[in-house]
Amino acid sequence: MIVGIDLGTTNSLIAYFADGEPKIIPNRLGKNLTPSVVSVDEEGNVYVGETARERMSLYPDSVAQTFKRSMGTDREYVLSGRRFRPEELSSMVLRSLKEDAETYLGEEVTEAVISVPAYFDDKRRKATKRAGELAGLKVERMISEPTAAAVAYGLYDKTKDTRFLVFDLGGGTFDVSILELYHNILEVRAVAGDNYLGGEDFTEVMAKLFLQKSGLSLQSLDEKEQVRLYRQAEKAKRAISDADRVTMSFLYREETREEEITGKEYGDACEELLLKIREPVKKSLSDAGLKLSDIDEVLLIGGATRLSLVRDFLIRLFRKFPDTKLNPDETVALGAAVQAAMKERREEVKEVILTDVCSFTLGTEVVVEYEQGKFEDGRFCPIIERNTVIPASHTERLFTVRDNQDKVRVRVLQGESRFAKNNLYLGEIEIDVPRAPRGQEAVDVTYTYDINSLLEVEVKVVSTGRTQKMIIKGQDNQMTDEEIQKRMEELAYLKIQPRDYEENRLVLLRAERMYEEALGDRRKKLDHYITAFEAALKRGEHDEIRDAREALNEILEEEE
Ligand code: AMP
């Protein structure tokens, strides 16, 4: 079975295709969203999702989150003394989703279509693929998140040519994409975004506003207090969309602080973030050569588009109401599942031609003659430009620059700088050319970039027809198959908790946290139920554990 996975910054989801439609698979706790949070304890037990998030306030040194932001970098996270790379943490999320899907579907899940932000460059896409492989999933196809959204909305099924703008404000990333449906081809025309902007920034504004109003400083809070502050800020942020004011409370040094925050105050404080949102919208439109009024439909995805502040801003900007028929958290995963069904060539789905755009420029290093007889080397010559629709194939003819030159070296680079040294080196091809006066011999360099992010480079000597080809795969911080296998074995000692155990842990963690936050009678009451639950756990009677857990859960729901 091929599944679709939305590996999000804050939350991840897994979906499959059945009975003619994509469906979300609930996780072991019965929830559709699995927080992209991982915790590893001293014994090497792995906690993924809500349980890991609950451990944040009690054991902050054992938890990692928002690691999607560091995908493709060398950053390492230390959890209970063990080191992990971003793709390894992501692989634990994927493994957990895979296990949940296998339990739910009763069959093995071997392959996945994983969504990535349209803005992810090659390095980040490769790291995502690697995360899949570490989780034991084959990842042949990735789908960009906006394309997945359009697919989930069934936009490819329209009869009229249409232009869409997909506005995706997730927890930690922001993407704007312009798609065009033209003669049954769904084409991404332009993408723009900001990898460091998302719902979390809106939470931070709320937290800062609270600190400012209550005269506290972030530095004066210890780590646990900071986690608590953000938790409360997150709640207040969600609540303010449905009310014109919220009261945010926060336990500071055994004392509950409360502040009222109005929608106007919050809106003003978010002004700067809204300005930042405008930039990628403008850029994508100008890259696609369109005006705001050319957009026929606006789709909202990503949890943070639930903020009324953001919706109002978009209605003002586009002068139309965005399409929000689907749950913005689930849209991408549903689209990925449709794509998975297309890959399986399932009869229920009409195969559509999906294209994407290359979100970065691919080119090579050249020597340029900037004045008669004067040369400068180390310059970058774009071959496939950013925002080119892919699959794409472009050829550039390069001439020899020295008399009697007998070799041409084509260095393959990715990036936007005019100077080769500032761009990312992907590989190189060297080829022999006949000796001749400069400028008389030439090579045709062809780059072919496909929807699965594979770059094929072909260099052909014009006079002799000699050809050399390469597929760009290995590059820095890229693991070989053996390395992946080895790391998989190394990570195998980490055990993800079984379902029942997981539910019990989650309830206990939540209870412990609330116990720490509570005072007086509330504390006593919590203590009573926690003790009863712990006693049931010790006795190990299944039904008794379930009853005690439910009783404790009820108290927790009431108290929170
Ligand atoms: P995603 O990465 O798409 O799961 O988006 C997660 C982000 O959406 C987080 O920053 C959440 O705080 C935010 N979010 C989720 N639900 C709401 C809501 N009802 N109101 C405001 N923000 C929300």
mmCIF file with all atom_site columns, N, CA and C in Angstrom, residues 101-147:
data_model
loop_
_atom_site.group_PDB
_atom_site.id
_atom_site.type_symbol
_atom_site.label_atom_id
_atom_site.label_alt_id
_atom_site.label_comp_id
_atom_site.label_asym_id
_atom_site.label_entity_id
_atom_site.label_seq_id
_atom_site.pdbx_PDB_ins_code
_atom_site.Cartn_x
_atom_site.Cartn_y
_atom_site.Cartn_z
_atom_site.occupancy
_atom_site.B_iso_or_equiv
_atom_site.pdbx_formal_charge
_atom_site.auth_seq_id
_atom_site.auth_comp_id
_atom_site.auth_asym_id
_atom_site.auth_atom_id
_atom_site.pdbx_PDB_model_num
ATOM 1   N N  . ALA A 1 101 ? -0.503 3.398  10.719 1.00 0.00 ? 101 ALA A N  1
ATOM 2   C CA . ALA A 1 101 ? -1.238 3.058  9.500  1.00 0.00 ? 101 ALA A CA 1
ATOM 3   C C  . ALA A 1 101 ? -1.313 1.546  9.336  1.00 0.00 ? 101 ALA A C  1
ATOM 4   N N  . GLU A 1 102 ? -0.226 0.850  9.652  1.00 0.00 ? 102 GLU A N  1
ATOM 5   C CA . GLU A 1 102 ? -0.223 -0.604 9.495  1.00 0.00 ? 102 GLU A CA 1
ATOM 6   C C  . GLU A 1 102 ? -1.213 -1.264 10.447 1.00 0.00 ? 102 GLU A C  1
ATOM 7   N N  . THR A 1 103 ? -1.265 -0.748 11.667 1.00 0.00 ? 103 THR A N  1
ATOM 8   C CA . THR A 1 103 ? -2.232 -1.300 12.622 1.00 0.00 ? 103 THR A CA 1
ATOM 9   C C  . THR A 1 103 ? -3.649 -1.035 12.136 1.00 0.00 ? 103 THR A C  1
ATOM 10  N N  . TYR A 1 104 ? -3.871 0.180  11.670 1.00 0.00 ? 104 TYR A N  1
ATOM 11  C CA . TYR A 1 104 ? -5.214 0.587  11.255 1.00 0.00 ? 104 TYR A CA 1
ATOM 12  C C  . TYR A 1 104 ? -5.671 -0.165 10.009 1.00 0.00 ? 104 TYR A C  1
ATOM 13  N N  . LEU A 1 105 ? -4.761 -0.302 9.038  1.00 0.00 ? 105 LEU A N  1
ATOM 14  C CA . LEU A 1 105 ? -5.142 -0.916 7.767  1.00 0.00 ? 105 LEU A CA 1
ATOM 15  C C  . LEU A 1 105 ? -4.995 -2.431 7.781  1.00 0.00 ? 105 LEU A C  1
ATOM 16  N N  . GLY A 1 106 ? -4.204 -2.925 8.743  1.00 0.00 ? 106 GLY A N  1
ATOM 17  C CA . GLY A 1 106 ? -3.968 -4.358 8.798  1.00 0.00 ? 106 GLY A CA 1
ATOM 18  C C  . GLY A 1 106 ? -3.131 -4.872 7.646  1.00 0.00 ? 106 GLY A C  1
ATOM 19  N N  . GLU A 1 107 ? -2.332 -4.014 7.093  1.00 0.00 ? 107 GLU A N  1
ATOM 20  C CA . GLU A 1 107 ? -1.402 -4.473 6.059  1.00 0.00 ? 107 GLU A CA 1
ATOM 21  C C  . GLU A 1 107 ? -0.133 -3.643 6.093  1.00 0.00 ? 107 GLU A C  1
ATOM 22  N N  . GLU A 1 108 ? 0.880  -4.173 5.441  1.00 0.00 ? 108 GLU A N  1
ATOM 23  C CA . GLU A 1 108 ? 2.169  -3.486 5.493  1.00 0.00 ? 108 GLU A CA 1
ATOM 24  C C  . GLU A 1 108 ? 2.171  -2.236 4.611  1.00 0.00 ? 108 GLU A C  1
ATOM 25  N N  . VAL A 1 109 ? 2.783  -1.205 5.106  1.00 0.00 ? 109 VAL A N  1
ATOM 26  C CA . VAL A 1 109 ? 2.922  0.014  4.316  1.00 0.00 ? 109 VAL A CA 1
ATOM 27  C C  . VAL A 1 109 ? 4.388  0.120  3.922  1.00 0.00 ? 109 VAL A C  1
ATOM 28  N N  . THR A 1 110 ? 4.633  0.105  2.620  1.00 0.00 ? 110 THR A N  1
ATOM 29  C CA . THR A 1 110 ? 6.028  0.042  2.187  1.00 0.00 ? 110 THR A CA 1
ATOM 30  C C  . THR A 1 110 ? 6.500  1.310  1.501  1.00 0.00 ? 110 THR A C  1
ATOM 31  N N  . GLU A 1 111 ? 5.540  2.063  1.015  1.00 0.00 ? 111 GLU A N  1
ATOM 32  C CA . GLU A 1 111 ? 5.935  3.205  0.206  1.00 0.00 ? 111 GLU A CA 1
ATOM 33  C C  . GLU A 1 111 ? 5.085  4.409  0.551  1.00 0.00 ? 111 GLU A C  1
ATOM 34  N N  . ALA A 1 112 ? 5.666  5.589  0.408  1.00 0.00 ? 112 ALA A N  1
ATOM 35  C CA . ALA A 1 112 ? 4.902  6.796  0.716  1.00 0.00 ? 112 ALA A CA 1
ATOM 36  C C  . ALA A 1 112 ? 5.211  7.915  -0.266 1.00 0.00 ? 112 ALA A C  1
ATOM 37  N N  . VAL A 1 113 ? 4.188  8.713  -0.517 1.00 0.00 ? 113 VAL A N  1
ATOM 38  C CA . VAL A 1 113 ? 4.400  9.988  -1.195 1.00 0.00 ? 113 VAL A CA 1
ATOM 39  C C  . VAL A 1 113 ? 4.456  11.006 -0.060 1.00 0.00 ? 113 VAL A C  1
ATOM 40  N N  . ILE A 1 114 ? 5.545  11.712 0.054  1.00 0.00 ? 114 ILE A N  1
ATOM 41  C CA . ILE A 1 114 ? 5.680  12.673 1.155  1.00 0.00 ? 114 ILE A CA 1
ATOM 42  C C  . ILE A 1 114 ? 5.639  14.083 0.590  1.00 0.00 ? 114 ILE A C  1
ATOM 43  N N  . SER A 1 115 ? 4.916  14.939 1.276  1.00 0.00 ? 115 SER A N  1
ATOM 44  C CA . SER A 1 115 ? 4.849  16.314 0.792  1.00 0.00 ? 115 SER A CA 1
ATOM 45  C C  . SER A 1 115 ? 5.982  17.137 1.379  1.00 0.00 ? 115 SER A C  1
ATOM 46  N N  . VAL A 1 116 ? 6.440  18.083 0.585  1.00 0.00 ? 116 VAL A N  1
ATOM 47  C CA . VAL A 1 116 ? 7.479  19.007 1.053  1.00 0.00 ? 116 VAL A CA 1
ATOM 48  C C  . VAL A 1 116 ? 7.067  20.423 0.659  1.00 0.00 ? 116 VAL A C  1
ATOM 49  N N  . PRO A 1 117 ? 7.495  21.422 1.408  1.00 0.00 ? 117 PRO A N  1
ATOM 50  C CA . PRO A 1 117 ? 7.187  22.782 0.998  1.00 0.00 ? 117 PRO A CA 1
ATOM 51  C C  . PRO A 1 117 ? 7.743  23.029 -0.399 1.00 0.00 ? 117 PRO A C  1
ATOM 52  N N  . ALA A 1 118 ? 6.993  23.773 -1.195 1.00 0.00 ? 118 ALA A N  1
ATOM 53  C CA . ALA A 1 118 ? 7.435  24.022 -2.562 1.00 0.00 ? 118 ALA A CA 1
ATOM 54  C C  . ALA A 1 118 ? 8.800  24.703 -2.571 1.00 0.00 ? 118 ALA A C  1
ATOM 55  N N  . TYR A 1 119 ? 9.088  25.373 -1.493 1.00 0.00 ? 119 TYR A N  1
ATOM 56  C CA . TYR A 1 119 ? 10.311 26.160 -1.409 1.00 0.00 ? 119 TYR A CA 1
ATOM 57  C C  . TYR A 1 119 ? 11.532 25.333 -1.003 1.00 0.00 ? 119 TYR A C  1
ATOM 58  N N  . PHE A 1 120 ? 11.333 24.107 -0.605 1.00 0.00 ? 120 PHE A N  1
ATOM 59  C CA . PHE A 1 120 ? 12.452 23.261 -0.169 1.00 0.00 ? 120 PHE A CA 1
ATOM 60  C C  . PHE A 1 120 ? 13.442 23.096 -1.315 1.00 0.00 ? 120 PHE A C  1
ATOM 61  N N  . ASP A 1 121 ? 14.704 23.306 -1.065 1.00 0.00 ? 121 ASP A N  1
ATOM 62  C CA . ASP A 1 121 ? 15.695 23.090 -2.112 1.00 0.00 ? 121 ASP A CA 1
ATOM 63  C C  . ASP A 1 121 ? 16.090 21.610 -2.131 1.00 0.00 ? 121 ASP A C  1
ATOM 64  N N  . ASP A 1 122 ? 16.993 21.333 -3.049 1.00 0.00 ? 122 ASP A N  1
ATOM 65  C CA . ASP A 1 122 ? 17.365 19.957 -3.289 1.00 0.00 ? 122 ASP A CA 1
ATOM 66  C C  . ASP A 1 122 ? 17.874 19.237 -2.028 1.00 0.00 ? 122 ASP A C  1
ATOM 67  N N  . LYS A 1 123 ? 18.675 19.959 -1.263 1.00 0.00 ? 123 LYS A N  1
ATOM 68  C CA . LYS A 1 123 ? 19.252 19.375 -0.051 1.00 0.00 ? 123 LYS A CA 1
ATOM 69  C C  . LYS A 1 123 ? 18.167 18.972 0.941  1.00 0.00 ? 123 LYS A C  1
ATOM 70  N N  . ARG A 1 124 ? 17.197 19.861 1.095  1.00 0.00 ? 124 ARG A N  1
ATOM 71  C CA . ARG A 1 124 ? 16.113 19.585 2.043  1.00 0.00 ? 124 ARG A CA 1
ATOM 72  C C  . ARG A 1 124 ? 15.222 18.459 1.547  1.00 0.00 ? 124 ARG A C  1
ATOM 73  N N  . ARG A 1 125 ? 14.997 18.423 0.230  1.00 0.00 ? 125 ARG A N  1
ATOM 74  C CA . ARG A 1 125 ? 14.178 17.341 -0.324 1.00 0.00 ? 125 ARG A CA 1
ATOM 75  C C  . ARG A 1 125 ? 14.883 16.003 -0.126 1.00 0.00 ? 125 ARG A C  1
ATOM 76  N N  . LYS A 1 126 ? 16.185 16.013 -0.340 1.00 0.00 ? 126 LYS A N  1
ATOM 77  C CA . LYS A 1 126 ? 16.934 14.758 -0.183 1.00 0.00 ? 126 LYS A CA 1
ATOM 78  C C  . LYS A 1 126 ? 16.919 14.303 1.277  1.00 0.00 ? 126 LYS A C  1
ATOM 79  N N  . ALA A 1 127 ? 17.027 15.256 2.178  1.00 0.00 ? 127 ALA A N  1
ATOM 80  C CA . ALA A 1 127 ? 17.002 14.912 3.603  1.00 0.00 ? 127 ALA A CA 1
ATOM 81  C C  . ALA A 1 127 ? 15.642 14.302 3.956  1.00 0.00 ? 127 ALA A C  1
ATOM 82  N N  . THR A 1 128 ? 14.580 14.820 3.341  1.00 0.00 ? 128 THR A N  1
ATOM 83  C CA . THR A 1 128 ? 13.233 14.297 3.591  1.00 0.00 ? 128 THR A CA 1
ATOM 84  C C  . THR A 1 128 ? 13.115 12.860 3.091  1.00 0.00 ? 128 THR A C  1
ATOM 85  N N  . LYS A 1 129 ? 13.666 12.648 1.915  1.00 0.00 ? 129 LYS A N  1
ATOM 86  C CA . LYS A 1 129 ? 13.643 11.314 1.331  1.00 0.00 ? 129 LYS A CA 1
ATOM 87  C C  . LYS A 1 129 ? 14.397 10.331 2.244  1.00 0.00 ? 129 LYS A C  1
ATOM 88  N N  . ARG A 1 130 ? 15.530 10.811 2.746  1.00 0.00 ? 130 ARG A N  1
ATOM 89  C CA . ARG A 1 130 ? 16.357 9.993  3.628  1.00 0.00 ? 130 ARG A CA 1
ATOM 90  C C  . ARG A 1 130 ? 15.600 9.650  4.905  1.00 0.00 ? 130 ARG A C  1
ATOM 91  N N  . ALA A 1 131 ? 14.849 10.627 5.403  1.00 0.00 ? 131 ALA A N  1
ATOM 92  C CA . ALA A 1 131 ? 14.049 10.391 6.613  1.00 0.00 ? 131 ALA A CA 1
ATOM 93  C C  . ALA A 1 131 ? 13.089 9.235  6.348  1.00 0.00 ? 131 ALA A C  1
ATOM 94  N N  . GLY A 1 132 ? 12.491 9.239  5.157  1.00 0.00 ? 132 GLY A N  1
ATOM 95  C CA . GLY A 1 132 ? 11.577 8.165  4.775  1.00 0.00 ? 132 GLY A CA 1
ATOM 96  C C  . GLY A 1 132 ? 12.300 6.829  4.757  1.00 0.00 ? 132 GLY A C  1
ATOM 97  N N  . GLU A 1 133 ? 13.473 6.827  4.148  1.00 0.00 ? 133 GLU A N  1
ATOM 98  C CA . GLU A 1 133 ? 14.234 5.573  4.052  1.00 0.00 ? 133 GLU A CA 1
ATOM 99  C C  . GLU A 1 133 ? 14.620 5.059  5.429  1.00 0.00 ? 133 GLU A C  1
ATOM 100 N N  . LEU A 1 134 ? 15.009 5.964  6.323  1.00 0.00 ? 134 LEU A N  1
ATOM 101 C CA . LEU A 1 134 ? 15.367 5.560  7.686  1.00 0.00 ? 134 LEU A CA 1
ATOM 102 C C  . LEU A 1 134 ? 14.162 4.962  8.414  1.00 0.00 ? 134 LEU A C  1
ATOM 103 N N  . ALA A 1 135 ? 12.973 5.378  7.984  1.00 0.00 ? 135 ALA A N  1
ATOM 104 C CA . ALA A 1 135 ? 11.767 4.840  8.614  1.00 0.00 ? 135 ALA A CA 1
ATOM 105 C C  . ALA A 1 135 ? 11.303 3.571  7.911  1.00 0.00 ? 135 ALA A C  1
ATOM 106 N N  . GLY A 1 136 ? 12.074 3.128  6.927  1.00 0.00 ? 136 GLY A N  1
ATOM 107 C CA . GLY A 1 136 ? 11.717 1.904  6.218  1.00 0.00 ? 136 GLY A CA 1
ATOM 108 C C  . GLY A 1 136 ? 10.657 2.128  5.140  1.00 0.00 ? 136 GLY A C  1
ATOM 109 N N  . LEU A 1 137 ? 10.604 3.342  4.608  1.00 0.00 ? 137 LEU A N  1
ATOM 110 C CA . LEU A 1 137 ? 9.628  3.643  3.564  1.00 0.00 ? 137 LEU A CA 1
ATOM 111 C C  . LEU A 1 137 ? 10.335 4.009  2.261  1.00 0.00 ? 137 LEU A C  1
ATOM 112 N N  . LYS A 1 138 ? 9.823  3.467  1.184  1.00 0.00 ? 138 LYS A N  1
ATOM 113 C CA . LYS A 1 138 ? 10.364 3.869  -0.105 1.00 0.00 ? 138 LYS A CA 1
ATOM 114 C C  . LYS A 1 138 ? 9.716  5.213  -0.464 1.00 0.00 ? 138 LYS A C  1
ATOM 115 N N  . VAL A 1 139 ? 10.525 6.154  -0.868 1.00 0.00 ? 139 VAL A N  1
ATOM 116 C CA . VAL A 1 139 ? 9.964  7.467  -1.224 1.00 0.00 ? 139 VAL A CA 1
ATOM 117 C C  . VAL A 1 139 ? 10.407 7.823  -2.639 1.00 0.00 ? 139 VAL A C  1
ATOM 118 N N  . GLU A 1 140 ? 9.584  7.427  -3.607 1.00 0.00 ? 140 GLU A N  1
ATOM 119 C CA . GLU A 1 140 ? 9.984  7.697  -4.985 1.00 0.00 ? 140 GLU A CA 1
ATOM 120 C C  . GLU A 1 140 ? 9.455  9.039  -5.438 1.00 0.00 ? 140 GLU A C  1
ATOM 121 N N  . ARG A 1 141 ? 8.406  9.450  -4.784 1.00 0.00 ? 141 ARG A N  1
ATOM 122 C CA . ARG A 1 141 ? 7.767  10.662 -5.266 1.00 0.00 ? 141 ARG A CA 1
ATOM 123 C C  . ARG A 1 141 ? 7.506  11.595 -4.107 1.00 0.00 ? 141 ARG A C  1
ATOM 124 N N  . MET A 1 142 ? 7.891  12.837 -4.318 1.00 0.00 ? 142 MET A N  1
ATOM 125 C CA . MET A 1 142 ? 7.507  13.842 -3.335 1.00 0.00 ? 142 MET A CA 1
ATOM 126 C C  . MET A 1 142 ? 6.548  14.778 -4.046 1.00 0.00 ? 142 MET A C  1
ATOM 127 N N  . ILE A 1 143 ? 5.683  15.381 -3.294 1.00 0.00 ? 143 ILE A N  1
ATOM 128 C CA . ILE A 1 143 ? 4.726  16.290 -3.930 1.00 0.00 ? 143 ILE A CA 1
ATOM 129 C C  . ILE A 1 143 ? 4.835  17.605 -3.187 1.00 0.00 ? 143 ILE A C  1
ATOM 130 N N  . SER A 1 144 ? 4.810  18.684 -3.924 1.00 0.00 ? 144 SER A N  1
ATOM 131 C CA . SER A 1 144 ? 4.921  19.938 -3.196 1.00 0.00 ? 144 SER A CA 1
ATOM 132 C C  . SER A 1 144 ? 3.572  20.219 -2.530 1.00 0.00 ? 144 SER A C  1
ATOM 133 N N  . GLU A 1 145 ? 3.643  20.822 -1.375 1.00 0.00 ? 145 GLU A N  1
ATOM 134 C CA . GLU A 1 145 ? 2.437  20.986 -0.564 1.00 0.00 ? 145 GLU A CA 1
ATOM 135 C C  . GLU A 1 145 ? 1.296  21.709 -1.300 1.00 0.00 ? 145 GLU A C  1
ATOM 136 N N  . PRO A 1 146 ? 1.579  22.803 -2.027 1.00 0.00 ? 146 PRO A N  1
ATOM 137 C CA . PRO A 1 146 ? 0.464  23.477 -2.726 1.00 0.00 ? 146 PRO A CA 1
ATOM 138 C C  . PRO A 1 146 ? -0.161 22.601 -3.795 1.00 0.00 ? 146 PRO A C  1
ATOM 139 N N  . THR A 1 147 ? 0.675  21.826 -4.491 1.00 0.00 ? 147 THR A N  1
ATOM 140 C CA . THR A 1 147 ? 0.124  20.938 -5.515 1.00 0.00 ? 147 THR A CA 1
ATOM 141 C C  . THR A 1 147 ? -0.788 19.922 -4.837 1.00 0.00 ? 147 THR A C  1
#
